[in-house]
Coordinates of C-alpha atoms and ligand atoms in Angstrom, one line a residue:
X26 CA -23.7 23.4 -0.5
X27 CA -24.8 22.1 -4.1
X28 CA -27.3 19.4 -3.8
X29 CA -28.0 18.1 -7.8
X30 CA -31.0 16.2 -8.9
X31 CA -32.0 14.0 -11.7
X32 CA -35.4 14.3 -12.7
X33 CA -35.6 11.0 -14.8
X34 CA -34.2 8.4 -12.1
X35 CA -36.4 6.0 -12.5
X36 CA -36.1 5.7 -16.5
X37 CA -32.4 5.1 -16.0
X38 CA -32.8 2.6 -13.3
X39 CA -35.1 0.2 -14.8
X40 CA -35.9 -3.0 -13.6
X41 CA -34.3 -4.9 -10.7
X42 CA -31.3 -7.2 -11.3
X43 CA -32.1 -10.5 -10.5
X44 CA -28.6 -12.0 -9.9
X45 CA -28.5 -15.8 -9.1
X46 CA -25.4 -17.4 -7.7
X47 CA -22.4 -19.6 -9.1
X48 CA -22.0 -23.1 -8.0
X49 CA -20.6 -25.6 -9.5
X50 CA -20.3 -24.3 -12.8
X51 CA -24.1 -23.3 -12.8
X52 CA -25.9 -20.4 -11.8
X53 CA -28.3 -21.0 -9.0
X54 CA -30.7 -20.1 -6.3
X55 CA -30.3 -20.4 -2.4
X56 CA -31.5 -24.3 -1.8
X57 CA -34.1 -22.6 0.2
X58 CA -35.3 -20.5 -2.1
X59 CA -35.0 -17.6 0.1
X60 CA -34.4 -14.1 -1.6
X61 CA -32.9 -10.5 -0.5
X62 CA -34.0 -7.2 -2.4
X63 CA -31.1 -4.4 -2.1
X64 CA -32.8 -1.0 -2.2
X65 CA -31.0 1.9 -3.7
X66 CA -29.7 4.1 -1.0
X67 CA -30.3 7.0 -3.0
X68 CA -33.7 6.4 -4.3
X69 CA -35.0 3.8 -2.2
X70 CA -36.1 1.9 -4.5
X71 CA -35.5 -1.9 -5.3
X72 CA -32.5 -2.3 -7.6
X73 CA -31.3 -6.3 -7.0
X74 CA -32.9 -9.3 -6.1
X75 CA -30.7 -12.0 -5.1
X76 CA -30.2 -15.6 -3.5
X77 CA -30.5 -15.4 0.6
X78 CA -27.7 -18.3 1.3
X79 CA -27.8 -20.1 4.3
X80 CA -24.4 -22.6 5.4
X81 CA -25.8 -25.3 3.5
X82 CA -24.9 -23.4 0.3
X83 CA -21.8 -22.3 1.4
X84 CA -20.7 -25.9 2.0
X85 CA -21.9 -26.6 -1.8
X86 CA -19.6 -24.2 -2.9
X87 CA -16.7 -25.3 -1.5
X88 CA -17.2 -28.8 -2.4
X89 CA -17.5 -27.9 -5.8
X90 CA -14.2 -26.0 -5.7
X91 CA -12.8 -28.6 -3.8
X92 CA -13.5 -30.8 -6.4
X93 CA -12.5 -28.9 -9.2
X94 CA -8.9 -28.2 -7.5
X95 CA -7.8 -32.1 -6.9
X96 CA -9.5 -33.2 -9.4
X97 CA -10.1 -30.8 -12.3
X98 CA -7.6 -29.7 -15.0
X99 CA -7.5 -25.7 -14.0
X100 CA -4.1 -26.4 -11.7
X101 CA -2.3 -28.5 -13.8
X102 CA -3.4 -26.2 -17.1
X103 CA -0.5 -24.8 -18.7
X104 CA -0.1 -20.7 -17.4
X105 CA -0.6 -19.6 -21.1
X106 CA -3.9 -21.8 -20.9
X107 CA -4.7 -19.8 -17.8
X108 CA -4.1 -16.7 -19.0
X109 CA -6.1 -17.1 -22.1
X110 CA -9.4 -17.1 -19.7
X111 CA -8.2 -14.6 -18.1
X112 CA -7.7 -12.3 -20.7
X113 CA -11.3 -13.7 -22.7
X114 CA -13.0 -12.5 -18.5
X115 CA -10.8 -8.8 -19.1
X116 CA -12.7 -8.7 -22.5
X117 CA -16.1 -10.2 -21.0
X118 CA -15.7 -7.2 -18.5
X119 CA -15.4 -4.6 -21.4
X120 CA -17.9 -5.5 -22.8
X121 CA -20.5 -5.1 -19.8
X122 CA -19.0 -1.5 -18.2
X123 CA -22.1 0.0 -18.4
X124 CA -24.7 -2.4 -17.3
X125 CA -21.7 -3.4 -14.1
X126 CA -21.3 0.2 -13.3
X127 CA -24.8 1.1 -13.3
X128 CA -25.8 -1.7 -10.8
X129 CA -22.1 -0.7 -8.8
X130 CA -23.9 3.1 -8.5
X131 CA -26.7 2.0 -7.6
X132 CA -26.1 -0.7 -4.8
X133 CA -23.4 1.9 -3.1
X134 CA -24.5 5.4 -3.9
X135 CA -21.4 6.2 -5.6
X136 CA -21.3 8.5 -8.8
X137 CA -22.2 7.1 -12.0
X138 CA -19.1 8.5 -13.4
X139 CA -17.1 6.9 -10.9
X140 CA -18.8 3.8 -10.9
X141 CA -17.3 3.3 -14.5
X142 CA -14.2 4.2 -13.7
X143 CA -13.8 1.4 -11.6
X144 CA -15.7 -1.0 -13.7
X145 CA -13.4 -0.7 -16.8
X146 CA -10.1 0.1 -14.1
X147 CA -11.1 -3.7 -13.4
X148 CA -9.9 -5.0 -16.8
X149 CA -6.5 -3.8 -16.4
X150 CA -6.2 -5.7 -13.0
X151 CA -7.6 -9.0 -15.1
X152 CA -4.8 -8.2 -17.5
X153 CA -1.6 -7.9 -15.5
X154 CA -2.9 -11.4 -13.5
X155 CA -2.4 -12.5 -17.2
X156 CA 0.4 -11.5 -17.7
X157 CA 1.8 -12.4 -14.1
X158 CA 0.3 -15.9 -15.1
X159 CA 3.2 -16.6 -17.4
X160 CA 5.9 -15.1 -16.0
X161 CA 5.1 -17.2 -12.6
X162 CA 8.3 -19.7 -11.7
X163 CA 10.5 -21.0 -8.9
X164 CA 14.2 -21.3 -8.3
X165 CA 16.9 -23.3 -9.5
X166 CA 19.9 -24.1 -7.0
X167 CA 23.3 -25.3 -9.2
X168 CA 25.5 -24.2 -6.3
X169 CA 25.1 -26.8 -3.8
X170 CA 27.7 -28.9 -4.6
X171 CA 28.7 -31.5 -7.8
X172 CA 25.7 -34.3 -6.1
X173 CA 23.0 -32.0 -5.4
X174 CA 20.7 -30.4 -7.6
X175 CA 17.8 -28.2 -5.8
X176 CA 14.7 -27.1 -7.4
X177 CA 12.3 -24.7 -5.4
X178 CA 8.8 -25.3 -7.3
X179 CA 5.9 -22.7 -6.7
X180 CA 2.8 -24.7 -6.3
X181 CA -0.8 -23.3 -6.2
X182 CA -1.9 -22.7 -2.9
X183 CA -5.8 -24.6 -3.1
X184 CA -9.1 -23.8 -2.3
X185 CA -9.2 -20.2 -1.6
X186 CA -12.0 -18.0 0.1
X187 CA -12.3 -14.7 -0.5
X188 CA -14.7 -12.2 1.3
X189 CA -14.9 -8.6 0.1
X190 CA -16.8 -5.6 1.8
X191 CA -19.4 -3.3 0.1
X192 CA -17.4 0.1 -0.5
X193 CA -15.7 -1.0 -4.0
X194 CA -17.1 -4.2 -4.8
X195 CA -16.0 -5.4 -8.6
X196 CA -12.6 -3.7 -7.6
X197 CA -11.4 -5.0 -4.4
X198 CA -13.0 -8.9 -5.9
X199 CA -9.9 -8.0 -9.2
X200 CA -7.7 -7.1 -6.8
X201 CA -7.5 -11.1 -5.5
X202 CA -9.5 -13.3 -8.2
X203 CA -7.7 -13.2 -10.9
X204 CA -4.2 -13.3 -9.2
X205 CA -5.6 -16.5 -7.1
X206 CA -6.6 -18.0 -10.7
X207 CA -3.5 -17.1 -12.6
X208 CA -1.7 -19.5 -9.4
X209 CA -4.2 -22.2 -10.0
X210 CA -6.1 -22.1 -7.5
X211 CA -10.0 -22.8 -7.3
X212 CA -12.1 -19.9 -5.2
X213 CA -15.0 -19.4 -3.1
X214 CA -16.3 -16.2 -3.3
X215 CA -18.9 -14.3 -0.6
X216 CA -19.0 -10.2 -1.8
X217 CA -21.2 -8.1 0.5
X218 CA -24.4 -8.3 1.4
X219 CA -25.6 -5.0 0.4
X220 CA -23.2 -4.8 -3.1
X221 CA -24.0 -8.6 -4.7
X222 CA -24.5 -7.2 -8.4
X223 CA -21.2 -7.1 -9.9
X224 CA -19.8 -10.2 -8.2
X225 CA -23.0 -12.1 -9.6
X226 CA -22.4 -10.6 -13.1
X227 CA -18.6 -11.0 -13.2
X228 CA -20.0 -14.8 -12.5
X229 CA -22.1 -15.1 -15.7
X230 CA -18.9 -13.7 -17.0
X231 CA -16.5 -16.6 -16.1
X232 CA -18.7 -19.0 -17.5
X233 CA -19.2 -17.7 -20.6
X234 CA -15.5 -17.0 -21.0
X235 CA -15.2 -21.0 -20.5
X236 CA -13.9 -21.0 -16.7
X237 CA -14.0 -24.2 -15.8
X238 CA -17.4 -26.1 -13.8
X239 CA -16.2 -25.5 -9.9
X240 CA -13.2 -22.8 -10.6
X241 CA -15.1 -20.1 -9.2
X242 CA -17.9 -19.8 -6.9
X243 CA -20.2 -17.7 -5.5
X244 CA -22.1 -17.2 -2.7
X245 CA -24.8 -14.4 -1.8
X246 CA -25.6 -14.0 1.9
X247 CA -24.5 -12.7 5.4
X248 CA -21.3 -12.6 7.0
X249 CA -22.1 -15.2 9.5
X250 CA -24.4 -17.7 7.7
X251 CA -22.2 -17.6 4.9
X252 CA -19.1 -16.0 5.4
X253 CA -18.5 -17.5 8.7
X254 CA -18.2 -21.3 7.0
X255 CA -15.8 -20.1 4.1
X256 CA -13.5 -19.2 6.7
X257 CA -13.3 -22.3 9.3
X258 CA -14.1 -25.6 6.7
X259 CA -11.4 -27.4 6.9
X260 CA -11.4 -27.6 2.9
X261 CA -10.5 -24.1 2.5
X262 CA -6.8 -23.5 2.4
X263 CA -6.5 -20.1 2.6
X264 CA -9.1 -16.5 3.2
X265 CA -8.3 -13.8 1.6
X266 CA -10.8 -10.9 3.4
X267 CA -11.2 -7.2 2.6
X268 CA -13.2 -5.3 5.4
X269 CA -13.6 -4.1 8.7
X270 CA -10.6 -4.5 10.9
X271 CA -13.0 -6.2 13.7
X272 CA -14.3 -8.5 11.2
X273 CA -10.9 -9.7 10.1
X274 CA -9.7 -9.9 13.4
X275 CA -12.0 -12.5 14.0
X276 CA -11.3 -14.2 10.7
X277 CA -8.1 -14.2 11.6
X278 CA -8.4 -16.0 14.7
X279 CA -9.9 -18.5 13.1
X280 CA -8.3 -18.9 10.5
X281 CA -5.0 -19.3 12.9
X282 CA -7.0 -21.7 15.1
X283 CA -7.0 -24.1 11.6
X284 CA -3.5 -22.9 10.6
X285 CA -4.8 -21.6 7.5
X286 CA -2.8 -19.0 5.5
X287 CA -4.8 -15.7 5.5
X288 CA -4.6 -12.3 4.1
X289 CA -6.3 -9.0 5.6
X290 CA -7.0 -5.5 4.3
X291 CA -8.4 -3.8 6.8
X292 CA -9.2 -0.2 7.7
X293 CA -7.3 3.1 7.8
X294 CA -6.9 6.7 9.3
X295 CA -4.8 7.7 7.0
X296 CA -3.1 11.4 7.2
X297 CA -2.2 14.1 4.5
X298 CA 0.8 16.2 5.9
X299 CA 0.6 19.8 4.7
X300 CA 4.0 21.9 5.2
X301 CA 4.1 25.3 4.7
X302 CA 6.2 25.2 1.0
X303 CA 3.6 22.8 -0.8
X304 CA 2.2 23.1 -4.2
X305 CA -1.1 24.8 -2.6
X306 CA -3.7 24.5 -5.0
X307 CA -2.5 20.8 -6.0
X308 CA -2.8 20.4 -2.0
X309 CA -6.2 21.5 -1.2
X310 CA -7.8 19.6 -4.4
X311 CA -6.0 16.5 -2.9
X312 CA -7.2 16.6 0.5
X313 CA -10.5 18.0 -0.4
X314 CA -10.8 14.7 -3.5
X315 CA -8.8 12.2 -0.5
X316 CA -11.7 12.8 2.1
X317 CA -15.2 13.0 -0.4
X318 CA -14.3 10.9 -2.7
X319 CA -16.4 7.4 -2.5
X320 CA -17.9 10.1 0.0
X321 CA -15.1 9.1 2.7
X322 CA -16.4 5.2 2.5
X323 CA -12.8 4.1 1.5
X324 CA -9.7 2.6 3.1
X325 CA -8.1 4.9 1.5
X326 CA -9.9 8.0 2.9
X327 CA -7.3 10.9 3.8
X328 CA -9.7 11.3 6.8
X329 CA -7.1 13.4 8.7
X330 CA -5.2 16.0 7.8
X331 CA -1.7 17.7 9.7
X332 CA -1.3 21.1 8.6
X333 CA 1.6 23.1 9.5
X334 CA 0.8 25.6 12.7
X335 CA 2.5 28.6 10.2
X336 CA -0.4 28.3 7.3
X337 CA -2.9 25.9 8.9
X338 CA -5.9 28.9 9.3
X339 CA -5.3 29.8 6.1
X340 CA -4.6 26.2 4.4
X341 CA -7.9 25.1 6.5
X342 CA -10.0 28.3 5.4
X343 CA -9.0 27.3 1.3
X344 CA -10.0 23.6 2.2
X345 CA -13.2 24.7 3.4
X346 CA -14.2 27.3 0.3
X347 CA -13.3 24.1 -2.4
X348 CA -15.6 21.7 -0.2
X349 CA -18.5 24.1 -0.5
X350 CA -18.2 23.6 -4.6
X351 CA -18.2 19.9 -4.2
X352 CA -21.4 18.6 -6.2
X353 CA -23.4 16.3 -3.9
X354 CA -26.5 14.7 -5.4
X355 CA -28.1 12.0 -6.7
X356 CA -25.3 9.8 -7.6
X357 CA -26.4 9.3 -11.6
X358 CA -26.1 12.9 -11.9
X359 CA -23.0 13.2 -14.1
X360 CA -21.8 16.3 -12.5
X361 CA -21.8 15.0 -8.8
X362 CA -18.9 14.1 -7.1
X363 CA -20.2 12.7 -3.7
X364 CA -23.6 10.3 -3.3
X365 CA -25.5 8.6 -1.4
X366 CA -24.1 6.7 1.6
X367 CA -24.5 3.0 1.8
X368 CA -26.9 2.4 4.7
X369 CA -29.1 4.0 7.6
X370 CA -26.6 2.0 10.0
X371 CA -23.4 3.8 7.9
X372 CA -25.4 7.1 8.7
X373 CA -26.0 6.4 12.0
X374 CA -22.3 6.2 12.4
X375 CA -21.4 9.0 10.8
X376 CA -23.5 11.3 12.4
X377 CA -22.7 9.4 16.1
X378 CA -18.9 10.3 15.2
X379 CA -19.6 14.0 14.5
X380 CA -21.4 13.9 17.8
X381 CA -18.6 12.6 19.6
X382 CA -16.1 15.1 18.0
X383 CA -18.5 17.8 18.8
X384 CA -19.2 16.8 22.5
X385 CA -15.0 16.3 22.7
X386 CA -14.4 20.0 21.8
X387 CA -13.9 19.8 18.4
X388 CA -15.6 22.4 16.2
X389 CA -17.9 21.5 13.2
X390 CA -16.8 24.3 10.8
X391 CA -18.5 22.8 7.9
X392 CA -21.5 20.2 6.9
X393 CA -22.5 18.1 10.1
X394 CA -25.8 17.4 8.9
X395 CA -27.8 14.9 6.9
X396 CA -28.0 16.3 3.5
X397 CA -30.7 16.6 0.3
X398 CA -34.1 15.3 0.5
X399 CA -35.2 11.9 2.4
X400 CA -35.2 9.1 1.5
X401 CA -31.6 9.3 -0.1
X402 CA -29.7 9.1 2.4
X403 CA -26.7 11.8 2.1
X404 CA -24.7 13.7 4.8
X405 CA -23.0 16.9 4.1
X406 CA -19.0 17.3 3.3
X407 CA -17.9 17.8 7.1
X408 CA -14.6 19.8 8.5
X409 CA -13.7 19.3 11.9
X410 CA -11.5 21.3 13.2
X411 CA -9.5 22.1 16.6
X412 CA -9.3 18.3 16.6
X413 CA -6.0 16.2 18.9
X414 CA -4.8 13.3 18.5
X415 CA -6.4 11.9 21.8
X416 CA -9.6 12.3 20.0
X417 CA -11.7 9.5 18.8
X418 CA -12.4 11.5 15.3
X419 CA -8.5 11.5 14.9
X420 CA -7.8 7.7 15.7
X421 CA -10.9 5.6 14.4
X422 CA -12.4 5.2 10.9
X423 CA -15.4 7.4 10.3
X424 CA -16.1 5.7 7.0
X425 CA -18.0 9.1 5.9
X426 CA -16.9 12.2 4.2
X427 CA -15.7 13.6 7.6
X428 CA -12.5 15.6 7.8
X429 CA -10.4 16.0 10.9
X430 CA -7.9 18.9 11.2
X431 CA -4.7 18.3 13.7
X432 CA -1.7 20.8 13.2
X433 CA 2.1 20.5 14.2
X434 CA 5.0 22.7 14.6
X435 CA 7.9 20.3 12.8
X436 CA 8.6 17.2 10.6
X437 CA 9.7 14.9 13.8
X438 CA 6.4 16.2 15.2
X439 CA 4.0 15.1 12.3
X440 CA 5.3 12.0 11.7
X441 CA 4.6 11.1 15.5
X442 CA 1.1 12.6 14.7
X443 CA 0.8 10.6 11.4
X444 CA 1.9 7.3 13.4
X445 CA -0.5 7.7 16.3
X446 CA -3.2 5.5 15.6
X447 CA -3.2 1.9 15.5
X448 CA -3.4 1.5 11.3
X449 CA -1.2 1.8 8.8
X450 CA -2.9 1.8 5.6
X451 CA -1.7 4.8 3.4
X452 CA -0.6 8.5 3.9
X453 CA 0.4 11.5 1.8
X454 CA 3.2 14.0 2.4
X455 CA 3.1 17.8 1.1
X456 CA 6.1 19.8 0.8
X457 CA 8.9 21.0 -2.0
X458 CA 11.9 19.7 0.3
X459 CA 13.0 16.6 -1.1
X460 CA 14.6 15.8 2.8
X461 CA 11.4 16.1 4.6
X462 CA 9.4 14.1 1.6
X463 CA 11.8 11.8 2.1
X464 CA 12.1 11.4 5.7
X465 CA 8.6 11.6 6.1
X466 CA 8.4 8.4 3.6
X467 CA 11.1 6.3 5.5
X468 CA 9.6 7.1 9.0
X469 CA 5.7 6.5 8.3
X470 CA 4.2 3.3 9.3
X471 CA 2.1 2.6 6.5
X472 CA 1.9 0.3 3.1
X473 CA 1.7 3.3 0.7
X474 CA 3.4 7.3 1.1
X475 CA 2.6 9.3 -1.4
X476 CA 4.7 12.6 -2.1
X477 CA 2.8 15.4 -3.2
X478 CA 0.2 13.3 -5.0
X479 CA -2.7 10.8 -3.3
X480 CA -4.6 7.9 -4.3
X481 CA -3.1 6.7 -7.2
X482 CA -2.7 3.3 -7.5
X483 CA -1.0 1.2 -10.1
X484 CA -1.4 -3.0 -10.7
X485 CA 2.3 -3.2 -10.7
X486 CA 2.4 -1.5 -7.2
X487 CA 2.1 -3.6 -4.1
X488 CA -1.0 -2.3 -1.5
X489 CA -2.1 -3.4 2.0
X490 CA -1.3 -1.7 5.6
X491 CA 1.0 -2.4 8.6
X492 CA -0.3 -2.8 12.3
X493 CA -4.1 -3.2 12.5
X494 CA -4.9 -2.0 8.4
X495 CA -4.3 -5.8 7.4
X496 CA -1.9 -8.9 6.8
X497 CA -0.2 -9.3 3.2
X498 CA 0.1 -7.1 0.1
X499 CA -2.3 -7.4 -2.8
X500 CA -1.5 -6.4 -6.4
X501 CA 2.6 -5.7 -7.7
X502 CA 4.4 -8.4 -9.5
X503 CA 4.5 -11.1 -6.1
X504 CA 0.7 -10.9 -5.9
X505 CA 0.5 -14.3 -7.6
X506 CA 3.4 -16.0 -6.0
X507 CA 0.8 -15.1 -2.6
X508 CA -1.4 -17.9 -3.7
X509 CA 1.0 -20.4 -4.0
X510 CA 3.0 -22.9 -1.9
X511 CA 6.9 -23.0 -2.4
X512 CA 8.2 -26.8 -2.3
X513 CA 11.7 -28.1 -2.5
X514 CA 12.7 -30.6 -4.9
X515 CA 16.3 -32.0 -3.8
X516 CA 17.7 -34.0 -6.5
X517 CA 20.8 -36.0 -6.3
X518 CA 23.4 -36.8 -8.8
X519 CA 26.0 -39.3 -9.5
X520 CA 26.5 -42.5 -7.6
X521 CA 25.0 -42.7 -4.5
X522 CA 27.2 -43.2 -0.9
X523 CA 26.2 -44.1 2.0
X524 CA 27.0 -41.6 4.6
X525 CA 25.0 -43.5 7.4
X526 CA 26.5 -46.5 8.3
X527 CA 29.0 -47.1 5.7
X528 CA 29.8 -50.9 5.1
Ligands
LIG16 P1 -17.3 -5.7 7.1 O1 -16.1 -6.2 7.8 O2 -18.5 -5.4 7.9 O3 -17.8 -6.8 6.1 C1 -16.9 -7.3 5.1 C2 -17.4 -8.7 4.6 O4 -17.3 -9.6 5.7 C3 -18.8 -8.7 4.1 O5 -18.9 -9.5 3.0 C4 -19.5 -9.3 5.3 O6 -20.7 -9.9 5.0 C5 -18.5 -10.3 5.8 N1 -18.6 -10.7 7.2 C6 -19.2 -10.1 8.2 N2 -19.2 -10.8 9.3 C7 -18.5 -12.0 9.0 C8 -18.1 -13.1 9.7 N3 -18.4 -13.3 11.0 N4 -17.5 -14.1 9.1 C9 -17.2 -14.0 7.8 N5 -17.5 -12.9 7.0 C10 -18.2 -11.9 7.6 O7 -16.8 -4.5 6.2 P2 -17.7 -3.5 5.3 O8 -18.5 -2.7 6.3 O9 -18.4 -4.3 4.3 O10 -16.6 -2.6 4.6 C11 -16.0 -1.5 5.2 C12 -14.7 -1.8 5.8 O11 -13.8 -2.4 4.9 C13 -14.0 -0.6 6.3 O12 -13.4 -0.8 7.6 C14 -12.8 -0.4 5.3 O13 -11.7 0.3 5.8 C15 -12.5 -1.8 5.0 N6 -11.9 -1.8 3.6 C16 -10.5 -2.1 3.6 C17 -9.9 -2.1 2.3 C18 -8.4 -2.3 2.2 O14 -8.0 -2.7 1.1 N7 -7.6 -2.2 3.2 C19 -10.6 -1.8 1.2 C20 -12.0 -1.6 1.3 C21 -12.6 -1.6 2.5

């Protein structure tokens, strides 16, 4: 398998970003003055250096955008008001693609190339908030009779938290931010601690696109000094997390516990089902791209796939020759297609889950093993094949680039398959038969079905998962209506009666 190199690395990566926080309207350290280095897990080297938070910061934070929502202007601002800053943050982003995505590939691993993808991807998602701003409005009720008037307004919801994971940082932060702001509401924001750059420069960012002091704020740190409070102060009127499903079953319960509202996107095992009269080539690019791309650290990941029994040596046999001419490598290499993985705990994992498939019978027919030369840490593109559904590989996130091969004999068979785990995130559907596409769609338990394509993604298209991939939809033309509160206005008109006690 291609392993590529860059020869100048350390000319391009420079000197660390030192990334402070937001608070208040004003970039800051930790009160303590404590500090975290991120290393790049490609190059081991130090690449950010930002504020170590501890609770008390936290609670700053959400003062400040406690503050700034009853008693600051941003709620009551007209939505053409709003969406002015919104738009001036979509150009602020523009202008910094480079410098974000450059930090973004260097705090996950993930292609250069890519990282600017999603960088300037970002600035559409800032857009349609915009543009969601103005067209936000309640309902009118003429129909209930000639003394009653009722008016349904759409209220911003409050003080929002919002907690984000690591594997598409600046992304998953557009997919909520802007959409909360566009409603009104004020935001505390904790990303990752091992991906703080982006989040710390969309900061600098808001202010210099005129945001409001106390609108936004940001906190650097770990999930239980500092992500733990966002969720359970009783200022905070709503969470909106993005991460591991045990994570957000925790925040969830607490978040119940308060009666807070709460939104979850959470993991996946999603499955690609190839029949036997797909558009091969189209096929095998998209399961080989669904499984290595963000090298399998993605909700999104087509982890599995269900091959047809008729075609599946053969169909598994052209999945395996295209993997071998995926370019792994240092991840500012422009040809590479898979980098580095996050951590040496992500590793761990990875390799602990090929293990497991390996001891469970399955069959390693490509990759397995760490990859390239230490200390980047990189793992191999990785079939497994002879894989059941009673298998751990085929039920539980590997987070990796790990493939797991199941096959089935007919449609009502592989849509059992594809429903047999407990998420619910996404899945894809192979086949020239308009019936089975179809069907397959209607029966699959999952927020997105694609039909013959996979992973694209659209702002005006809703995303999130049934069962245990999350709680709510993100994005599509409701996602700011999420982050608001509907109240009923009844109006009365006419002379009055009583209809107590009448005298
Ligand atoms: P994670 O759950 O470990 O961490 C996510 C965030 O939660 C981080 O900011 C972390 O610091 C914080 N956190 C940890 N413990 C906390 C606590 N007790 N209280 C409050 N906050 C806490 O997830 P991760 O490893 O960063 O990301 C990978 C996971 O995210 C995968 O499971 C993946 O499927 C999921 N994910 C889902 C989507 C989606 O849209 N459905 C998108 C991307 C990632």
């Amino acid at each position: 398998m291609k392993f590529l190199t860059v020869d100048n690395s350390a000319e391009i990566i420079g000197a660390p970003y030192k990334g402070r926080m937001l608070i208040n309207g004003e970039l800051c350290d930790a009160q303590s003055g404590d500090q975290a280095e991120r290393r790049s897990p490609a190059h081991d080297v130090v690449v950010g250096l930002y504020p170590n938070a501890a609770r008390a910061d936290a609670v700053r934070a959400i003062d400040a955008a406690r503050a700034a929502f009853d008693e600051g202007a941003w709620p009551n601002m007209s939505a053409r008001e709003r969406a002015d800053v919104l738009l001036k943050v979509a150009d602020g982003i523009s202008a910094r693609v480079e410098e974000m995505a450059l930090i973004e590939c260097l705090e996950t691993g993930k292609p250069l190339t890519q990282a600017r993808g999603e960088v300037s991807g970002c600035v559409d998602l800032w857009k349609y908030a915009a543009s969601l701003a103005r067209n936000l409005h309640g309902e009118s009720y003429n129909t209930l009779g000639e003394s009653h008037l009722g008016v349904v307004l759409r209220q911003p919801v409050g003080v929002v938290s919002m907690i984000t994971p690591w594997n598409f940082p600046i992304w998953i932060l557009s997919q909520k931010l802007p959409f909360a702001l566009a409603a009104g509401c004020t935001a505390v924001i904790k990303p990752s601690e091992l991906t703080n750059g982006t989040t710390l420069m969309l900061g600098e960012i808001l202010l210099e696109a005129g945001l409001p002091k106390g609108v936004v704020n940001i906190v650097t740190g770990l999930g239980p000094a500092v992500g733990q409070p966002l969720v359970g102060h009783p200022k905070v009127d709503m969470v909106s997390f993005t991460g591991s499903t045990r994570v957000g079953r925790l925040i969830a319960a607490e978040a119940g516990a308060a009666l807070k509202k709460v939104s979850l996107e959470l993991g996946g095992k999603n499955p690609q089902i190839i029949f036997p009269d797909c558009d091969w080539d189209a096929a095998v690019d998209a399961v080989v791209f669904g499984v290595y791309f963000n090298a399998g650290e993605c909700c999104n990941s087509g982890s599995r796939i269900l091959v047809h029994k008729d075609i599946a040596e053969r169909f598994t046999q052209a999945v395996i020759e295209r993997t071998r001419q995926v370019p792994v490598g240092d991840p500012l290499h422009p040809d590479v297609k898979v980098g580095a993985i996050i951590s040496e705990t992500q590793m761990g994992g990875i390799q602990a889950a090929i293990d497991e498939a390996r001891e469970a019978g399955a069959t390693i027919s490509l990759g397995g093993e760490r990859h390239g030369t230490e200390p980047g840490l990189y793992i191999q593109p990785t079939i497994v094949t002879g894989v059941t559904s009673d298998m751990t590989i085929a039920r539980e996130e590997v987070f990796g680039p790990v493939l797991s091969v199941l096959t089935f004999e007919s449609v009502d068979e592989a849509i059992a398959l594809a429903n047999d785990t407990c998420y619910g995130l996404s899945a894809a559907v192979w086949s020239k038969d308009i019936d089975v596409c179809l069907k397959a769609a209607r029966k699959i338990d999952a927020g997105t079905v694609w039909v013959n394509t996979f992973l694209d993604g659209f702002a005006e298209l809703p995303f999130g998962g049934f069962r245990d991939s999350g709680l709510g939809r993100e994005l599509g033309r409701h996602a700011v209506e999420d982050y608001t509160e509907q109240k009923t206005v009844q109006l009365h008109i006419g002379e009055r009666t009583n209809w107590w006690l009448p005298k």
